Amino acid sequence: MSNPTSKHTPRPVSSKTTYALAGVAVVVVAAIVAALYLWNRGDGGGVRNDGYGPVHDPAVTVALDSDGAIVLGKSNVAKTIDLYEDPLCPACGQLEKIYGQEIAQQVDLGKIEVRYRLVNFLDPKSKSKDYSTRAVAANECVAQSGNGPVYSKFHQLLFTTEQPSEGGADHDNKSLADIAKQAGAGDDVAKCITSGDRADTARGHAEAALKTLDTKLDNRAATPAVFIDDKKIDVNKKNWVLDAAK
């Protein structure tokens, strides 16, 4: 890694690498999880609920909590999923590609709400060296609008067709604002993103979320990570979303 306070020690982990971040004493696995196996094996274990798309129901709202969690769902929902992810994390992109539409339908049905807890440990792996932080800030700008379907579409785009590759070109703030407008966000949201005014706040939220995740996983924080009632969910089980919605 280019950050002089950290080191990069490669070793085999699901064909990807383990990032040792000395400054935070945390090991973050940027690996394609076994869900990728489901994606590739060709026995019906690919994209779940393909064709549904992002959240549809205008009754779904989104809110930005004081701790930085982005909460997507309807009121009085019994089940809450905490989903930790980095905007540049390829495994997080695969999770969204495979399960994002199924999650969206269960949110529309009022079965679950999702608390997106975005982290930024992959900033050094982006060409701009701060992409993850700026993408977290953009998510917060969109979430502040309160429009659930717009946020859901923005999140889907950012983690699928618009997700940059590690080390490759990433989005500047104007490009992030354009993606938000593509998702249906208004000019006020676009201005929030292009101004970069939320960058410092988003960085604080992302670093706090990473510390919390590190604690939950015994100092081995990894993304993506899903929790229900502080219990880690095995996302390698293809029915985990439907099981969560029961």
mmCIF file of C-alpha atoms in Angstrom:
data_model
loop_
_atom_site.group_PDB
_atom_site.id
_atom_site.type_symbol
_atom_site.label_atom_id
_atom_site.label_comp_id
_atom_site.label_asym_id
_atom_site.label_seq_id
_atom_site.Cartn_x
_atom_site.Cartn_y
_atom_site.Cartn_z
ATOM 1 C CA MET A 1 0.000 0.000 0.000
ATOM 2 C CA SER A 2 1.123 3.481 -0.643
ATOM 3 C CA ASN A 3 0.404 4.610 2.904
ATOM 4 C CA PRO A 4 3.801 4.580 4.663
ATOM 5 C CA THR A 5 2.193 3.722 7.999
ATOM 6 C CA SER A 6 0.759 0.476 6.700
ATOM 7 C CA LYS A 7 2.036 -2.656 5.030
ATOM 8 C CA HIS A 8 0.612 -5.030 2.482
ATOM 9 C CA THR A 9 1.287 -8.705 3.113
ATOM 10 C CA PRO A 10 -0.268 -10.892 0.425
ATOM 11 C CA ARG A 11 -1.422 -14.413 1.103
ATOM 12 C CA PRO A 12 -4.043 -16.656 -0.523
ATOM 13 C CA VAL A 13 -7.556 -15.841 0.657
ATOM 14 C CA SER A 14 -10.281 -16.869 -1.792
ATOM 15 C CA SER A 15 -7.993 -15.823 -4.669
ATOM 16 C CA LYS A 16 -7.628 -12.299 -3.286
ATOM 17 C CA THR A 17 -5.470 -10.752 -0.573
ATOM 18 C CA THR A 18 -5.373 -9.918 3.094
ATOM 19 C CA TYR A 19 -4.619 -6.331 3.966
ATOM 20 C CA ALA A 20 -2.684 -5.818 7.193
ATOM 21 C CA LEU A 21 -3.276 -2.275 8.370
ATOM 22 C CA ALA A 22 -0.609 -1.619 10.997
ATOM 23 C CA GLY A 23 -2.004 1.766 12.066
ATOM 24 C CA VAL A 24 -5.368 0.297 13.056
ATOM 25 C CA ALA A 25 -4.236 -3.168 14.140
ATOM 26 C CA VAL A 26 -6.928 -4.714 11.975
ATOM 27 C CA VAL A 27 -6.894 -7.331 9.250
ATOM 28 C CA VAL A 28 -9.417 -6.617 6.520
ATOM 29 C CA VAL A 29 -10.137 -9.311 4.006
ATOM 30 C CA ALA A 30 -10.856 -7.891 0.571
ATOM 31 C CA ALA A 31 -11.851 -11.264 -0.811
ATOM 32 C CA ILE A 32 -14.564 -12.553 -3.055
ATOM 33 C CA VAL A 33 -16.560 -14.571 -0.569
ATOM 34 C CA ALA A 34 -17.991 -17.988 -1.252
ATOM 35 C CA ALA A 35 -21.033 -16.251 -2.687
ATOM 36 C CA LEU A 36 -18.887 -15.829 -5.794
ATOM 37 C CA TYR A 37 -18.808 -19.607 -5.946
ATOM 38 C CA LEU A 38 -22.611 -19.568 -6.093
ATOM 39 C CA TRP A 39 -22.373 -16.900 -8.794
ATOM 40 C CA ASN A 40 -20.104 -18.990 -11.025
ATOM 41 C CA ARG A 41 -21.189 -22.579 -10.509
ATOM 42 C CA GLY A 42 -24.197 -22.384 -12.840
ATOM 43 C CA ASP A 43 -26.739 -24.417 -10.824
ATOM 44 C CA GLY A 44 -29.229 -21.679 -10.043
ATOM 45 C CA GLY A 45 -27.071 -20.149 -7.339
ATOM 46 C CA GLY A 46 -26.459 -16.879 -9.179
ATOM 47 C CA VAL A 47 -28.260 -13.549 -8.874
ATOM 48 C CA ARG A 48 -31.135 -13.764 -6.434
ATOM 49 C CA ASN A 49 -34.473 -12.297 -7.535
ATOM 50 C CA ASP A 50 -32.910 -11.079 -10.767
ATOM 51 C CA GLY A 51 -34.970 -8.381 -12.466
ATOM 52 C CA TYR A 52 -36.497 -6.911 -9.314
ATOM 53 C CA GLY A 53 -34.117 -3.972 -9.158
ATOM 54 C CA PRO A 54 -33.726 -1.559 -6.233
ATOM 55 C CA VAL A 55 -36.433 -0.640 -3.713
ATOM 56 C CA HIS A 56 -39.701 0.405 -5.429
ATOM 57 C CA ASP A 57 -42.143 1.340 -2.670
ATOM 58 C CA PRO A 58 -42.302 5.118 -1.997
ATOM 59 C CA ALA A 59 -43.261 4.268 1.587
ATOM 60 C CA VAL A 60 -39.669 3.136 2.156
ATOM 61 C CA THR A 61 -37.623 5.916 3.724
ATOM 62 C CA VAL A 62 -33.941 6.419 4.389
ATOM 63 C CA ALA A 63 -32.359 8.286 7.278
ATOM 64 C CA LEU A 64 -28.862 9.128 8.434
ATOM 65 C CA ASP A 65 -28.357 8.238 12.094
ATOM 66 C CA SER A 66 -26.132 10.315 14.335
ATOM 67 C CA ASP A 67 -23.522 7.510 14.301
ATOM 68 C CA GLY A 68 -23.397 7.546 10.495
ATOM 69 C CA ALA A 69 -25.518 4.445 9.883
ATOM 70 C CA ILE A 70 -27.777 4.802 6.840
ATOM 71 C CA VAL A 71 -31.125 3.215 7.694
ATOM 72 C CA LEU A 72 -33.321 2.030 4.808
ATOM 73 C CA GLY A 73 -36.784 0.607 5.471
ATOM 74 C CA LYS A 74 -40.358 1.119 6.566
ATOM 75 C CA SER A 75 -41.528 2.026 10.042
ATOM 76 C CA ASN A 76 -42.056 -0.604 12.743
ATOM 77 C CA VAL A 77 -40.023 -3.326 11.043
ATOM 78 C CA ALA A 78 -39.145 -6.238 13.322
ATOM 79 C CA LYS A 79 -35.847 -7.322 11.731
ATOM 80 C CA THR A 80 -32.820 -5.067 11.228
ATOM 81 C CA ILE A 81 -29.754 -6.079 9.225
ATOM 82 C CA ASP A 82 -26.456 -4.296 9.882
ATOM 83 C CA LEU A 83 -24.375 -4.406 6.708
ATOM 84 C CA TYR A 84 -20.727 -3.284 6.792
ATOM 85 C CA GLU A 85 -19.090 -2.542 3.453
ATOM 86 C CA ASP A 86 -16.441 -0.409 1.755
ATOM 87 C CA PRO A 87 -17.460 1.286 -1.536
ATOM 88 C CA LEU A 88 -14.300 -0.033 -3.229
ATOM 89 C CA CYS A 89 -14.483 -3.567 -1.812
ATOM 90 C CA PRO A 90 -14.954 -6.078 -4.669
ATOM 91 C CA ALA A 91 -16.565 -8.653 -2.377
ATOM 92 C CA CYS A 92 -19.100 -6.017 -1.304
ATOM 93 C CA GLY A 93 -19.862 -5.439 -4.969
ATOM 94 C CA GLN A 94 -20.446 -9.152 -5.449
ATOM 95 C CA LEU A 95 -22.747 -9.238 -2.432
ATOM 96 C CA GLU A 96 -24.805 -6.419 -3.932
ATOM 97 C CA LYS A 97 -24.891 -8.078 -7.367
ATOM 98 C CA ILE A 98 -26.030 -11.413 -5.979
ATOM 99 C CA TYR A 99 -28.305 -10.423 -3.089
ATOM 100 C CA GLY A 100 -29.094 -6.720 -3.511
ATOM 101 C CA GLN A 101 -32.363 -7.227 -5.385
ATOM 102 C CA GLU A 102 -33.581 -9.829 -2.919
ATOM 103 C CA ILE A 103 -32.765 -7.450 -0.061
ATOM 104 C CA ALA A 104 -34.657 -4.671 -1.864
ATOM 105 C CA GLN A 105 -37.807 -6.792 -2.199
ATOM 106 C CA GLN A 106 -37.785 -7.741 1.482
ATOM 107 C CA VAL A 107 -37.380 -4.068 2.377
ATOM 108 C CA ASP A 108 -40.340 -3.218 0.121
ATOM 109 C CA LEU A 109 -42.391 -5.934 1.821
ATOM 110 C CA GLY A 110 -41.602 -4.455 5.234
ATOM 111 C CA LYS A 111 -39.872 -7.636 6.353
ATOM 112 C CA ILE A 112 -36.485 -6.079 7.087
ATOM 113 C CA GLU A 113 -34.723 -2.747 7.349
ATOM 114 C CA VAL A 114 -31.060 -2.336 6.496
ATOM 115 C CA ARG A 115 -28.512 -0.286 8.420
ATOM 116 C CA TYR A 116 -25.677 0.358 5.984
ATOM 117 C CA ARG A 117 -22.470 0.974 7.934
ATOM 118 C CA LEU A 118 -19.913 2.170 5.418
ATOM 119 C CA VAL A 119 -16.177 2.014 6.069
ATOM 120 C CA ASN A 120 -13.182 3.461 4.212
ATOM 121 C CA PHE A 121 -10.203 1.159 4.772
ATOM 122 C CA LEU A 122 -9.600 0.901 1.009
ATOM 123 C CA ASP A 123 -8.891 4.609 0.496
ATOM 124 C CA PRO A 124 -5.178 3.840 -0.119
ATOM 125 C CA LYS A 125 -6.124 1.330 -2.850
ATOM 126 C CA SER A 126 -7.982 3.963 -4.880
ATOM 127 C CA LYS A 127 -6.235 6.106 -7.458
ATOM 128 C CA SER A 128 -7.415 9.304 -5.745
ATOM 129 C CA LYS A 129 -6.377 7.889 -2.323
ATOM 130 C CA ASP A 130 -9.688 9.030 -0.816
ATOM 131 C CA TYR A 131 -12.382 7.445 -2.987
ATOM 132 C CA SER A 132 -13.996 5.340 -0.264
ATOM 133 C CA THR A 133 -14.321 8.345 2.050
ATOM 134 C CA ARG A 134 -15.824 10.516 -0.701
ATOM 135 C CA ALA A 135 -18.215 7.725 -1.677
ATOM 136 C CA VAL A 136 -19.321 7.393 1.955
ATOM 137 C CA ALA A 137 -19.930 11.157 1.994
ATOM 138 C CA ALA A 138 -21.977 10.862 -1.207
ATOM 139 C CA ASN A 139 -24.075 8.095 0.354
ATOM 140 C CA GLU A 140 -24.747 10.361 3.328
ATOM 141 C CA CYS A 141 -25.777 13.222 1.048
ATOM 142 C CA VAL A 142 -28.281 10.989 -0.757
ATOM 143 C CA ALA A 143 -29.546 9.499 2.512
ATOM 144 C CA GLN A 144 -30.276 12.960 3.929
ATOM 145 C CA SER A 145 -32.973 13.422 1.267
ATOM 146 C CA GLY A 146 -35.122 10.782 2.993
ATOM 147 C CA ASN A 147 -36.123 9.143 -0.311
ATOM 148 C CA GLY A 148 -35.724 5.385 0.118
ATOM 149 C CA PRO A 149 -36.054 4.282 -3.526
ATOM 150 C CA VAL A 150 -33.567 6.944 -4.681
ATOM 151 C CA TYR A 151 -31.027 5.909 -2.076
ATOM 152 C CA SER A 152 -31.518 2.232 -2.890
ATOM 153 C CA LYS A 153 -30.869 2.848 -6.588
ATOM 154 C CA PHE A 154 -27.810 5.006 -5.842
ATOM 155 C CA HIS A 155 -26.373 2.343 -3.552
ATOM 156 C CA GLN A 156 -27.047 -0.340 -6.144
ATOM 157 C CA LEU A 157 -25.305 1.621 -8.902
ATOM 158 C CA LEU A 158 -22.329 2.501 -6.716
ATOM 159 C CA PHE A 159 -21.690 -1.136 -5.789
ATOM 160 C CA THR A 160 -22.410 -2.741 -9.172
ATOM 161 C CA THR A 161 -22.071 -1.115 -12.599
ATOM 162 C CA GLU A 162 -20.397 2.034 -11.244
ATOM 163 C CA GLN A 163 -18.004 0.424 -8.758
ATOM 164 C CA PRO A 164 -14.348 1.274 -9.566
ATOM 165 C CA SER A 165 -11.616 -1.341 -9.483
ATOM 166 C CA GLU A 166 -8.916 -1.267 -6.823
ATOM 167 C CA GLY A 167 -6.001 0.768 -8.128
ATOM 168 C CA GLY A 168 -7.923 1.893 -11.206
ATOM 169 C CA ALA A 169 -9.591 5.183 -12.036
ATOM 170 C CA ASP A 170 -12.297 6.174 -9.567
ATOM 171 C CA HIS A 171 -15.088 8.758 -9.491
ATOM 172 C CA ASP A 172 -14.491 12.400 -8.669
ATOM 173 C CA ASN A 173 -17.212 14.245 -6.762
ATOM 174 C CA LYS A 174 -18.896 15.488 -9.930
ATOM 175 C CA SER A 175 -19.134 11.931 -11.230
ATOM 176 C CA LEU A 176 -20.582 10.764 -7.897
ATOM 177 C CA ALA A 177 -23.136 13.578 -8.116
ATOM 178 C CA ASP A 178 -24.048 12.501 -11.659
ATOM 179 C CA ILE A 179 -24.640 8.946 -10.430
ATOM 180 C CA ALA A 180 -26.882 10.325 -7.683
ATOM 181 C CA LYS A 181 -28.886 12.294 -10.245
ATOM 182 C CA GLN A 182 -29.125 9.154 -12.387
ATOM 183 C CA ALA A 183 -30.702 7.491 -9.335
ATOM 184 C CA GLY A 184 -33.246 10.320 -9.111
ATOM 185 C CA ALA A 185 -31.619 12.657 -6.586
ATOM 186 C CA GLY A 186 -32.208 16.389 -6.826
ATOM 187 C CA ASP A 187 -29.884 19.330 -7.342
ATOM 188 C CA ASP A 188 -29.508 19.893 -3.590
ATOM 189 C CA VAL A 189 -28.105 16.374 -3.188
ATOM 190 C CA ALA A 190 -25.770 16.876 -6.137
ATOM 191 C CA LYS A 191 -24.514 20.129 -4.593
ATOM 192 C CA CYS A 192 -23.908 18.365 -1.277
ATOM 193 C CA ILE A 193 -21.743 15.796 -3.082
ATOM 194 C CA THR A 194 -19.792 18.150 -5.347
ATOM 195 C CA SER A 195 -19.010 20.545 -2.504
ATOM 196 C CA GLY A 196 -17.282 17.819 -0.488
ATOM 197 C CA ASP A 197 -18.686 19.405 2.675
ATOM 198 C CA ARG A 198 -19.494 16.032 4.254
ATOM 199 C CA ALA A 199 -16.050 14.506 3.711
ATOM 200 C CA ASP A 200 -14.705 15.074 7.229
ATOM 201 C CA THR A 201 -17.935 13.932 8.872
ATOM 202 C CA ALA A 202 -18.120 10.868 6.628
ATOM 203 C CA ARG A 203 -14.499 9.994 7.408
ATOM 204 C CA GLY A 204 -15.259 10.087 11.119
ATOM 205 C CA HIS A 205 -18.338 7.903 10.676
ATOM 206 C CA ALA A 206 -16.427 5.416 8.507
ATOM 207 C CA GLU A 207 -13.513 5.113 10.919
ATOM 208 C CA ALA A 208 -15.887 4.646 13.862
ATOM 209 C CA ALA A 209 -17.777 1.934 11.959
ATOM 210 C CA LEU A 210 -14.506 0.134 11.204
ATOM 211 C CA LYS A 211 -13.532 0.184 14.881
ATOM 212 C CA THR A 212 -16.934 -1.228 15.824
ATOM 213 C CA LEU A 213 -16.609 -3.951 13.196
ATOM 214 C CA ASP A 214 -13.118 -4.753 14.421
ATOM 215 C CA THR A 215 -14.489 -5.227 17.935
ATOM 216 C CA LYS A 216 -17.332 -7.425 16.714
ATOM 217 C CA LEU A 217 -14.924 -9.667 14.801
ATOM 218 C CA ASP A 218 -12.210 -10.012 17.449
ATOM 219 C CA ASN A 219 -9.768 -7.598 15.809
ATOM 220 C CA ARG A 220 -10.168 -9.173 12.375
ATOM 221 C CA ALA A 221 -12.547 -6.788 10.638
ATOM 222 C CA ALA A 222 -13.679 -7.985 7.209
ATOM 223 C CA THR A 223 -16.095 -6.704 4.619
ATOM 224 C CA PRO A 224 -18.760 -7.435 3.663
ATOM 225 C CA ALA A 225 -20.115 -8.376 7.076
ATOM 226 C CA VAL A 226 -23.769 -8.802 7.994
ATOM 227 C CA PHE A 227 -25.183 -8.897 11.528
ATOM 228 C CA ILE A 228 -28.636 -9.388 13.016
ATOM 229 C CA ASP A 229 -28.904 -8.586 16.718
ATOM 230 C CA ASP A 230 -25.076 -8.549 16.888
ATOM 231 C CA LYS A 231 -24.946 -12.098 15.508
ATOM 232 C CA LYS A 232 -22.844 -12.484 12.363
ATOM 233 C CA ILE A 233 -24.746 -13.972 9.443
ATOM 234 C CA ASP A 234 -23.155 -16.473 7.063
ATOM 235 C CA VAL A 235 -23.714 -14.846 3.661
ATOM 236 C CA ASN A 236 -22.362 -17.971 1.963
ATOM 237 C CA LYS A 237 -25.746 -19.602 2.646
ATOM 238 C CA LYS A 238 -27.831 -18.669 -0.369
ATOM 239 C CA ASN A 239 -31.100 -18.259 1.585
ATOM 240 C CA TRP A 240 -29.690 -15.939 4.242
ATOM 241 C CA VAL A 241 -31.808 -12.957 3.155
ATOM 242 C CA LEU A 242 -35.058 -14.926 3.231
ATOM 243 C CA ASP A 243 -34.082 -16.518 6.528
ATOM 244 C CA ALA A 244 -33.456 -13.045 7.959
ATOM 245 C CA ALA A 245 -36.884 -11.889 6.808
ATOM 246 C CA LYS A 246 -38.795 -14.676 8.592
#
